Short mmCIF file of C-alpha atoms in Angstrom, two decimals:
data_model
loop_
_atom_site.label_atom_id
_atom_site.label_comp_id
_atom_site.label_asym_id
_atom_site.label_seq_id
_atom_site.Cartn_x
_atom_site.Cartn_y
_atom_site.Cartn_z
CA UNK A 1 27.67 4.22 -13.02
CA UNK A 2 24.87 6.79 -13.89
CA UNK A 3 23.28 6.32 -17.33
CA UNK A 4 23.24 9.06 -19.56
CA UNK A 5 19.82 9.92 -18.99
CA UNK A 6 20.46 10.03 -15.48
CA UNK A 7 23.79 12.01 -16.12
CA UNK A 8 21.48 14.89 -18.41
CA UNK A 9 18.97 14.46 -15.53
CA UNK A 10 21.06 16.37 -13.54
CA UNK A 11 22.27 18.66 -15.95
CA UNK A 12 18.44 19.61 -16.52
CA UNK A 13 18.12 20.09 -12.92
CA UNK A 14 21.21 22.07 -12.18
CA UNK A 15 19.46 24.05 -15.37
CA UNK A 16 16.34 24.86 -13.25
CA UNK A 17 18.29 25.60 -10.32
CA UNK A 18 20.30 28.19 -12.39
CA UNK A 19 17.15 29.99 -14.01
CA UNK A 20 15.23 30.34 -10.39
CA UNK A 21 18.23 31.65 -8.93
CA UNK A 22 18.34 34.26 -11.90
CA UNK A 23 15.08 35.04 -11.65
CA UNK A 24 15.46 35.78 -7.51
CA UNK A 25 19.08 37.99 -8.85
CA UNK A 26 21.00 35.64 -6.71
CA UNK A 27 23.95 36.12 -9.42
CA UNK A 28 26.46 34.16 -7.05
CA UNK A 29 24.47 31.27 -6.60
CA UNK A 30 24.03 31.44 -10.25
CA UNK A 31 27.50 31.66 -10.83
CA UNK A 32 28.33 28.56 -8.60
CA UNK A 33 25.67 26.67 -10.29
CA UNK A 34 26.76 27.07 -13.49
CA UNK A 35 30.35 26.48 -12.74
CA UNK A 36 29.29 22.93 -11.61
CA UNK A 37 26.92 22.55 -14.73
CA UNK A 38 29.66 23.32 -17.76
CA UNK A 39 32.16 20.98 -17.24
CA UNK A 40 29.23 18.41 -16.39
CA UNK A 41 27.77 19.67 -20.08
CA UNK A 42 30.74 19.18 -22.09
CA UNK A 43 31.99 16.08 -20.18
CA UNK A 44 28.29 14.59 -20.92
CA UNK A 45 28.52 15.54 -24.85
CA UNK A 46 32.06 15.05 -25.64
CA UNK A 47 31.47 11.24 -24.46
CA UNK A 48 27.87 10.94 -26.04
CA UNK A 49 27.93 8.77 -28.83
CA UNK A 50 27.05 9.89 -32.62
CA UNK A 51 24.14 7.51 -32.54
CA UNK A 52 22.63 8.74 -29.31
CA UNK A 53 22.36 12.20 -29.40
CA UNK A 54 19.16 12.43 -31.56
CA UNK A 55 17.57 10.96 -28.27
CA UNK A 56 18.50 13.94 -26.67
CA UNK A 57 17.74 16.52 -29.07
CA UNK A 58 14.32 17.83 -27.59
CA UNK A 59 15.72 18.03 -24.51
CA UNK A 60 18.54 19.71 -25.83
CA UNK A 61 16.69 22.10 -26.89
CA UNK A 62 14.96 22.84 -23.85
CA UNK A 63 18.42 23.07 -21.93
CA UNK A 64 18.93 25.97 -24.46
CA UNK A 65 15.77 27.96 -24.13
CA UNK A 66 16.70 28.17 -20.28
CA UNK A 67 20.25 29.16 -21.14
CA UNK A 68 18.72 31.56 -23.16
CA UNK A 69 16.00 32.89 -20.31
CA UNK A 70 19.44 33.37 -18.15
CA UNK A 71 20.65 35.30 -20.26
CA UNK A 72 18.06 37.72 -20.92
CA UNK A 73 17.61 38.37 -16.94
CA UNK A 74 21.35 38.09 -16.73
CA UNK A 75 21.39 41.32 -19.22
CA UNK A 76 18.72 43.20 -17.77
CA UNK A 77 20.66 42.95 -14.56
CA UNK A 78 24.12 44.41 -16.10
CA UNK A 79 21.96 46.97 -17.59
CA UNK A 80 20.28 48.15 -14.33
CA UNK A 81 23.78 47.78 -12.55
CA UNK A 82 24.85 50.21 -15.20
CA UNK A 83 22.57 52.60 -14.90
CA UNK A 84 23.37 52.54 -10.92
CA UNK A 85 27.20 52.81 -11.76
CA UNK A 86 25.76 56.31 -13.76
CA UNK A 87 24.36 57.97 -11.02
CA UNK A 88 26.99 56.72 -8.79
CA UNK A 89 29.16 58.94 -10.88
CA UNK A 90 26.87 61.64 -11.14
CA UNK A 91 27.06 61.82 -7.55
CA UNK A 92 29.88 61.58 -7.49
CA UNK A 93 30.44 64.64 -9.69
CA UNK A 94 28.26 66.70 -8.07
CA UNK A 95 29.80 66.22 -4.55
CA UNK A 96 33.11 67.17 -6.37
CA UNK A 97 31.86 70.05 -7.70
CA UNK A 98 30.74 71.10 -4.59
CA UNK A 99 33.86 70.65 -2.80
CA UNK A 100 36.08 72.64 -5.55
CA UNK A 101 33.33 75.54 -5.12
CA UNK A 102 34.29 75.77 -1.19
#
């Protein structure tokens, strides 16, 4: 049975996996990752005792200044895929335009 530094262990590496594939925009693999990594998460703290989390709070908090490096690259990508949706539609637009003036 793993300990529960071995069990956060891997939660801190599925972590790191999750930011570098951010950072390279591979959102799927992100998405996979992090689908294995919650339920690990709140399996690992919902069976942590009161009187050992303290041990984990540094590292705790590193865990959450990744999340939070996710989700800064996670926005800028929704906002560039937003501004690609935009011209899609002004492209759209225009060709319809076009067509109506045929």
């Amino acid at each position: 049975m793993a300990t529960d530094a071995d069990q956060f262990a891997h939660i801190e590496s599925l972590t790191q996996r999750l930011l570098v594939a951010a950072e390279a925009e591979e959102w799927e693999q992100a998405f996979a990752i992090e689908a294995e990594r919650r339920p690990l998460i709140e399996q690992f703290f919902s069976h942590l005792p009161e009187n050992r989390r303290a041990v984990f709070d540094a590292r705790v908090k590193a865990l959450l200044e990744k999340d939070k490096q996710v989700m800064t690259l996670g926005q800028s990508h929704q906002r560039q895929v937003g501004e690609a949706l935009k011209q899609l539609n002004k492209g759209k637009s225009a060709v319809k335009a076009y067509q109506e003036q045929r």
